[in-house]
CSV table of C-alpha atoms and ligand atoms in Angstrom, one decimal:
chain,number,residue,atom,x,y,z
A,1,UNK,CA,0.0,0.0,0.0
A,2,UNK,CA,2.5,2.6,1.4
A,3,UNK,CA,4.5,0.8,-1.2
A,4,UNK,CA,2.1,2.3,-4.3
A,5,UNK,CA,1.8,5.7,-2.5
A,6,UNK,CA,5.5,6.4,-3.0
A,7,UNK,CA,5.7,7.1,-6.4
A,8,UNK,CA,3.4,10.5,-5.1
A,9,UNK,CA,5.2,12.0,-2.1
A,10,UNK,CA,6.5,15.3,-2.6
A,11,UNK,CA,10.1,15.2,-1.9
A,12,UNK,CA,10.5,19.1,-0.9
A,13,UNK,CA,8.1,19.2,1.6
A,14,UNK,CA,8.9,18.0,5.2
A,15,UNK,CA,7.7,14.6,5.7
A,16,UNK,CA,5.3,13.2,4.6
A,17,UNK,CA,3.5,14.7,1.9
A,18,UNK,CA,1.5,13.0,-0.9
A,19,UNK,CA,-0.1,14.5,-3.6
A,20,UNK,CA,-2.0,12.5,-6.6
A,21,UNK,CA,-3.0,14.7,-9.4
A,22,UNK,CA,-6.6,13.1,-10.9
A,23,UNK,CA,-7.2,10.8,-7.9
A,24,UNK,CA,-10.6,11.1,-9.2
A,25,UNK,CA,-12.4,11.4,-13.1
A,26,UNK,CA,-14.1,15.3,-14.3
A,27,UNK,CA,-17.5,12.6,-14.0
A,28,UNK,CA,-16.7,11.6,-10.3
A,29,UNK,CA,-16.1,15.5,-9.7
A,30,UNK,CA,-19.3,16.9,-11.5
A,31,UNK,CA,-21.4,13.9,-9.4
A,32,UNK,CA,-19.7,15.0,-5.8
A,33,UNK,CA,-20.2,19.0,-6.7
A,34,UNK,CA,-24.1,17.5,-8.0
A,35,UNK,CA,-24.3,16.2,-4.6
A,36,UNK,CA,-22.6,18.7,-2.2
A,37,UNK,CA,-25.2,21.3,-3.8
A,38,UNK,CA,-28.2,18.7,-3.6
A,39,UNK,CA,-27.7,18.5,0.5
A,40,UNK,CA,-30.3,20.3,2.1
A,41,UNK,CA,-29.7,23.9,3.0
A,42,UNK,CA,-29.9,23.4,6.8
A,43,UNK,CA,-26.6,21.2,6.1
A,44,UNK,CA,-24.7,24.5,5.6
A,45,UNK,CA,-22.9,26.8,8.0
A,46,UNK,CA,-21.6,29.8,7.0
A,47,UNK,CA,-18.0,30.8,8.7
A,48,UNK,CA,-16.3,33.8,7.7
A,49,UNK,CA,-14.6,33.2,4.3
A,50,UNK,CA,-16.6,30.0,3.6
A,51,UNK,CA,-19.0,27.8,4.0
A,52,UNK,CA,-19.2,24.0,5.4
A,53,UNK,CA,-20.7,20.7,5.8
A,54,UNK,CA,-19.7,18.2,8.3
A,55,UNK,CA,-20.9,14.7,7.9
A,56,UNK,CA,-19.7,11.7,10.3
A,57,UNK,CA,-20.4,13.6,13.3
A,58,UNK,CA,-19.1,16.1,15.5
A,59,UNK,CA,-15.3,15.5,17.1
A,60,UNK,CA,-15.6,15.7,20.7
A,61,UNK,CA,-12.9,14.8,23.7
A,62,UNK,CA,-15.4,12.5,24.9
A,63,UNK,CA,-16.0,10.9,21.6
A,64,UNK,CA,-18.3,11.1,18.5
A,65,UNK,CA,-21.2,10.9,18.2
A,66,UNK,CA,-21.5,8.5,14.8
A,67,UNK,CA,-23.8,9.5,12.4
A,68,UNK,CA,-24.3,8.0,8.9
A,69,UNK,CA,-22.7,9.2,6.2
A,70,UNK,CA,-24.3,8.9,2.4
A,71,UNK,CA,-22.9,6.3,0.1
A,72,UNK,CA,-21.9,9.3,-2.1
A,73,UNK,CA,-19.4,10.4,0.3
A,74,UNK,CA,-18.6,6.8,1.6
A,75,UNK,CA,-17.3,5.5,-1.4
A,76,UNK,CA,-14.3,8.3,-1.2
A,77,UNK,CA,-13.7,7.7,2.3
A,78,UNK,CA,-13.6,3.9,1.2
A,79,UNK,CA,-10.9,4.5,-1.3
A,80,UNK,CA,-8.7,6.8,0.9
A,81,UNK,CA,-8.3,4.3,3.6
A,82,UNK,CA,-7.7,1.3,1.4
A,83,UNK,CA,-4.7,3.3,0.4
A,84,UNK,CA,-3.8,2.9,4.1
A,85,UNK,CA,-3.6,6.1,4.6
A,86,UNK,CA,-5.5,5.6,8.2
A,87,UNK,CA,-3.4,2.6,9.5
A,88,UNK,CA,-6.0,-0.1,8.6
A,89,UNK,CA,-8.7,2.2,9.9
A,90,UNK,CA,-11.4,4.0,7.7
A,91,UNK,CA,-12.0,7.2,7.2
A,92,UNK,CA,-15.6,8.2,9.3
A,93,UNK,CA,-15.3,12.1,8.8
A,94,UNK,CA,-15.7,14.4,6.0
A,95,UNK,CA,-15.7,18.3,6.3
A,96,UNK,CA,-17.0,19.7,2.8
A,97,UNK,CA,-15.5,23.1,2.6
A,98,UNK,CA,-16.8,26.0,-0.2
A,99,UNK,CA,-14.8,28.6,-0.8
A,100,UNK,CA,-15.6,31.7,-3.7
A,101,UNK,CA,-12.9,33.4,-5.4
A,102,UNK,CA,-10.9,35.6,-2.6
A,103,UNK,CA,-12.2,33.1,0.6
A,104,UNK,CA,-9.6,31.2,2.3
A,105,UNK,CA,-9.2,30.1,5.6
A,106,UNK,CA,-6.9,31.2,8.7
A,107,UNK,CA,-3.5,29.4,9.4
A,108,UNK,CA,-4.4,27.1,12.3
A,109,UNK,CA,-3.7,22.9,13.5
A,110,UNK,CA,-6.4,20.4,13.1
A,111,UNK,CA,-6.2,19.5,17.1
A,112,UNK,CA,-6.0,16.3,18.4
A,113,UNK,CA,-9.3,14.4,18.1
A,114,UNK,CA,-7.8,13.6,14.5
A,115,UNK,CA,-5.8,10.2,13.3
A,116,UNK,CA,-3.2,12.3,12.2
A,117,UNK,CA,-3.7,11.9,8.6
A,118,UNK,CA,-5.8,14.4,6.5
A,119,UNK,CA,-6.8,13.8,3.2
A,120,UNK,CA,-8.5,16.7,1.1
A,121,UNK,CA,-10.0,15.8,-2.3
A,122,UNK,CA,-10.2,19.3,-4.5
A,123,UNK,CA,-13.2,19.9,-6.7
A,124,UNK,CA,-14.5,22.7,-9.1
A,125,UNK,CA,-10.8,25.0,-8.2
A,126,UNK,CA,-7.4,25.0,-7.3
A,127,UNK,CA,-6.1,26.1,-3.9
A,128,UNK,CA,-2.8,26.9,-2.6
A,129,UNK,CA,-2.4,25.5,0.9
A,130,UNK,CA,0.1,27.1,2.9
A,131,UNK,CA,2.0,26.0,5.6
A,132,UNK,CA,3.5,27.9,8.9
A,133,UNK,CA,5.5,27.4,12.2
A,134,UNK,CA,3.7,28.0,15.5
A,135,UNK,CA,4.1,31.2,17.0
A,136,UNK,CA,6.9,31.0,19.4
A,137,UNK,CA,8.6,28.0,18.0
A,138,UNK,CA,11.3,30.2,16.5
A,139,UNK,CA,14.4,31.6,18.8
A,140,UNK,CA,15.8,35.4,18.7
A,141,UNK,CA,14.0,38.2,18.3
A,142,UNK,CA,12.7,38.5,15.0
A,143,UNK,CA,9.2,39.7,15.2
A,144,UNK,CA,6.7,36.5,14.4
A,145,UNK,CA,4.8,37.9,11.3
A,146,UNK,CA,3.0,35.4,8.9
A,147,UNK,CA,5.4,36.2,6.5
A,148,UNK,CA,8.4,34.8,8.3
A,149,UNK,CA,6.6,31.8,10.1
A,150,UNK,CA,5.5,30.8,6.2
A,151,UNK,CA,7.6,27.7,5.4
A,152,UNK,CA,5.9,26.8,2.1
A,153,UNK,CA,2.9,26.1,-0.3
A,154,UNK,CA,1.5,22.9,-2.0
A,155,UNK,CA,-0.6,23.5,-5.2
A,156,UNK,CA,-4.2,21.7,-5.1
A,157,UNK,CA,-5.6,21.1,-8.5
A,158,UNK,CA,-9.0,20.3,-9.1
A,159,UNK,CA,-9.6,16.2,-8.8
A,160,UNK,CA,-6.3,16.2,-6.7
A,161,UNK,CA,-5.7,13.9,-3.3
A,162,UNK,CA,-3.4,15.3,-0.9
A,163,UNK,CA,-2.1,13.2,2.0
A,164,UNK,CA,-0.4,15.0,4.9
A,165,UNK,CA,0.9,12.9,8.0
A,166,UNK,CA,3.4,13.0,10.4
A,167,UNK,CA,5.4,16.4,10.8
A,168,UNK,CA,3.5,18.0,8.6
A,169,UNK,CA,0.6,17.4,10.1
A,170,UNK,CA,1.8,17.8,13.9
A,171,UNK,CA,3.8,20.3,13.8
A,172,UNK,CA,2.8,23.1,11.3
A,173,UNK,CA,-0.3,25.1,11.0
A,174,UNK,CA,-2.1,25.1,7.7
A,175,UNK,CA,-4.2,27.6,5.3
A,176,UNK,CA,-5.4,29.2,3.0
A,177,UNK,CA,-4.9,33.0,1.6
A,178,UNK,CA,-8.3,35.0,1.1
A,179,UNK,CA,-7.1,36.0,-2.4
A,180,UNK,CA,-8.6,35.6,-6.5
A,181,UNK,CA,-5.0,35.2,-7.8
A,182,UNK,CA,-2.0,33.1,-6.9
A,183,UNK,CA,1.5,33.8,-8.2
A,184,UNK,CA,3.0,30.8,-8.3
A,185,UNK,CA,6.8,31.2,-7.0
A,186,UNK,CA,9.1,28.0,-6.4
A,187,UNK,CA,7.8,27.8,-2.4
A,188,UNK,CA,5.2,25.7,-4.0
A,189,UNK,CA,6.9,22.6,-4.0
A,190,UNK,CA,4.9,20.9,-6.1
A,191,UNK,CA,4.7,22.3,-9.5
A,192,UNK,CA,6.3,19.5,-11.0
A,193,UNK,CA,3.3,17.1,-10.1
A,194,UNK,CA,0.8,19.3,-10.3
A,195,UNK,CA,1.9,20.4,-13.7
A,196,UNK,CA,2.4,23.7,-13.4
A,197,UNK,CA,5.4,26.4,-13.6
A,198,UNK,CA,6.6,29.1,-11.6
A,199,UNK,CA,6.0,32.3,-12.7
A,200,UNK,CA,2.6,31.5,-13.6
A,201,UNK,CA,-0.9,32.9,-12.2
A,202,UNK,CA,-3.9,30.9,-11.6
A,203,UNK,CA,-6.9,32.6,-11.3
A,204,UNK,CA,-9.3,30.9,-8.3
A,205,UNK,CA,-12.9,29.7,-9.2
A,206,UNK,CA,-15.4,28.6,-6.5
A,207,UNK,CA,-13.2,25.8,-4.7
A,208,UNK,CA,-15.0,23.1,-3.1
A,209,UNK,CA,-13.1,20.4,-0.5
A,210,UNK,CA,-13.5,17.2,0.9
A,211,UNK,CA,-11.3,16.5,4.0
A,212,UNK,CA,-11.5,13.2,5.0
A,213,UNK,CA,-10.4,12.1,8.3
A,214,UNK,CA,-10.5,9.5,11.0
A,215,UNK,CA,-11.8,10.1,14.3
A,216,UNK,CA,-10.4,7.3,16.7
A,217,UNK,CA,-12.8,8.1,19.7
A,218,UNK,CA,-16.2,7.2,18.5
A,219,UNK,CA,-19.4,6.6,20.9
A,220,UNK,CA,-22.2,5.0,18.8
A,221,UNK,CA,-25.8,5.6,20.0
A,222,UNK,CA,-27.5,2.1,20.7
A,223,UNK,CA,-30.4,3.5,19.8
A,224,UNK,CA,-33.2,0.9,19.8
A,225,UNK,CA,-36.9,2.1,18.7
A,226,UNK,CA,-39.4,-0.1,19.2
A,227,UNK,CA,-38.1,-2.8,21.7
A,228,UNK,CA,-37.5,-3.3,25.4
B,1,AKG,O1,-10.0,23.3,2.1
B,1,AKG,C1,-8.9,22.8,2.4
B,1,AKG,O2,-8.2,22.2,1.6
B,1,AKG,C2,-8.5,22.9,3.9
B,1,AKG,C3,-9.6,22.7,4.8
B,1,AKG,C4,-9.1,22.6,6.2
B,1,AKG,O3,-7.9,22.9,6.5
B,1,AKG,C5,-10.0,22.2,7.3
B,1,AKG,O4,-11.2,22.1,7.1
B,1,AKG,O5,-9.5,22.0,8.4
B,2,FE2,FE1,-7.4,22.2,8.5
């Protein structure tokens, strides 16, 4: 498994980085967008800078409550973890993330209630994800801007998996600029695989993603209707 993986890490990135450009078919991403958009409205929270959908349940310290997630969804969070990317466990979480042209979302760490894999399946746009050091993980004195806790970017085409474990994962914060253009300079480390060259531009559409997790504390509701 980890085996087949290898061919995709991304070899300037700290460890461990995959990315695997068309991980899923322009059908398989007009059918999820189809679907995301068919979920009732009440589904939706708005957050500042996008909107969201959480199916699985809700993480909690004292475990999850389970709750179903459609076969539409399923079948990706199938797929992901027979990659291994879970350990032998399956994926049970999916955030569904909308972002317009110019929406991002604020560096910040997924927190502990994760396996410490995320996977994020791009639809409809690109992103680029950046990734920063914790305040006060650098010595001296230099002031701890954005700018100089930046460490670098991965490009996320449309139809795209990205894999993060390990370092990158644990020890760096993640986001995503609130911008409608993005240079593309050589901190994206990815170009190559994500066929693209620096010096170019990419113009952001409406970016819709799937991050698909695994939340180790589950409790599931024995909830029998119907019966002593
Ligand atoms: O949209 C993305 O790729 C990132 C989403 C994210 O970081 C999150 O939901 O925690
Ligand atoms: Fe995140």
């Amino acid at each position: 498994r980890v085996y087949e993986l290898k061919q995709f890490v991304v070899k300037d990135a700290p460890q461990t980085v995959y990315y695997i450009p068309d991980f899923i078919s322009e059908e398989e991403e007009a059918c999820l967008l189809q679907q995301v958009y068919k979920s009732p409205k009440t589904k939706w929270t708005q957050l500042s800078g996008r909107r969201l959908q959480n199916w699985g349940g809700s993480p909690h310290p004292k475990g999850m409550l389970v709750e179903n997630i459609p076969d539409w969804l399923r079948t990706y969070c199938d797929r992901i973890s027979s990659l291994g990317a879970f350990s032998g466990r399956t994926a049970n979480h999916v955030l569904v993330n909308e972002y317009k042209a110019g929406e991002g979302i604020m560096p910040h760490e997924d927190g502990p209630l994760y396996h410490p894999t995320v996977s994020t399946i791009s639809l409809g746009s690109h992103a680029l994800l950046d990734f920063y050091r914790p305040v006060g993980s650098q010595e001296g004195a230099a002031p701890q801007t954005e700018e100089n806790r930046f460490v670098f970017s991965l490009l996320l085409r449309p139809r795209s998996l990205l894999l993060l474990q390990d370092e990158t994962y644990l020890r760096l914060l993640h986001g995503i600029r609130g911008r409608g253009q993005d240079p593309l300079t050589d901190q994206v480390v990815n170009l190559p695989a994500a066929r693209a060259q620096p010096g170019e531009t990419l113009t952001r559409g409406t970016r819709v993603s799937l991050t698909i997790r695994h939340v180790p504390k589950v409790i599931k509701t024995k909830l029998v209707l119907g019966r002593k």
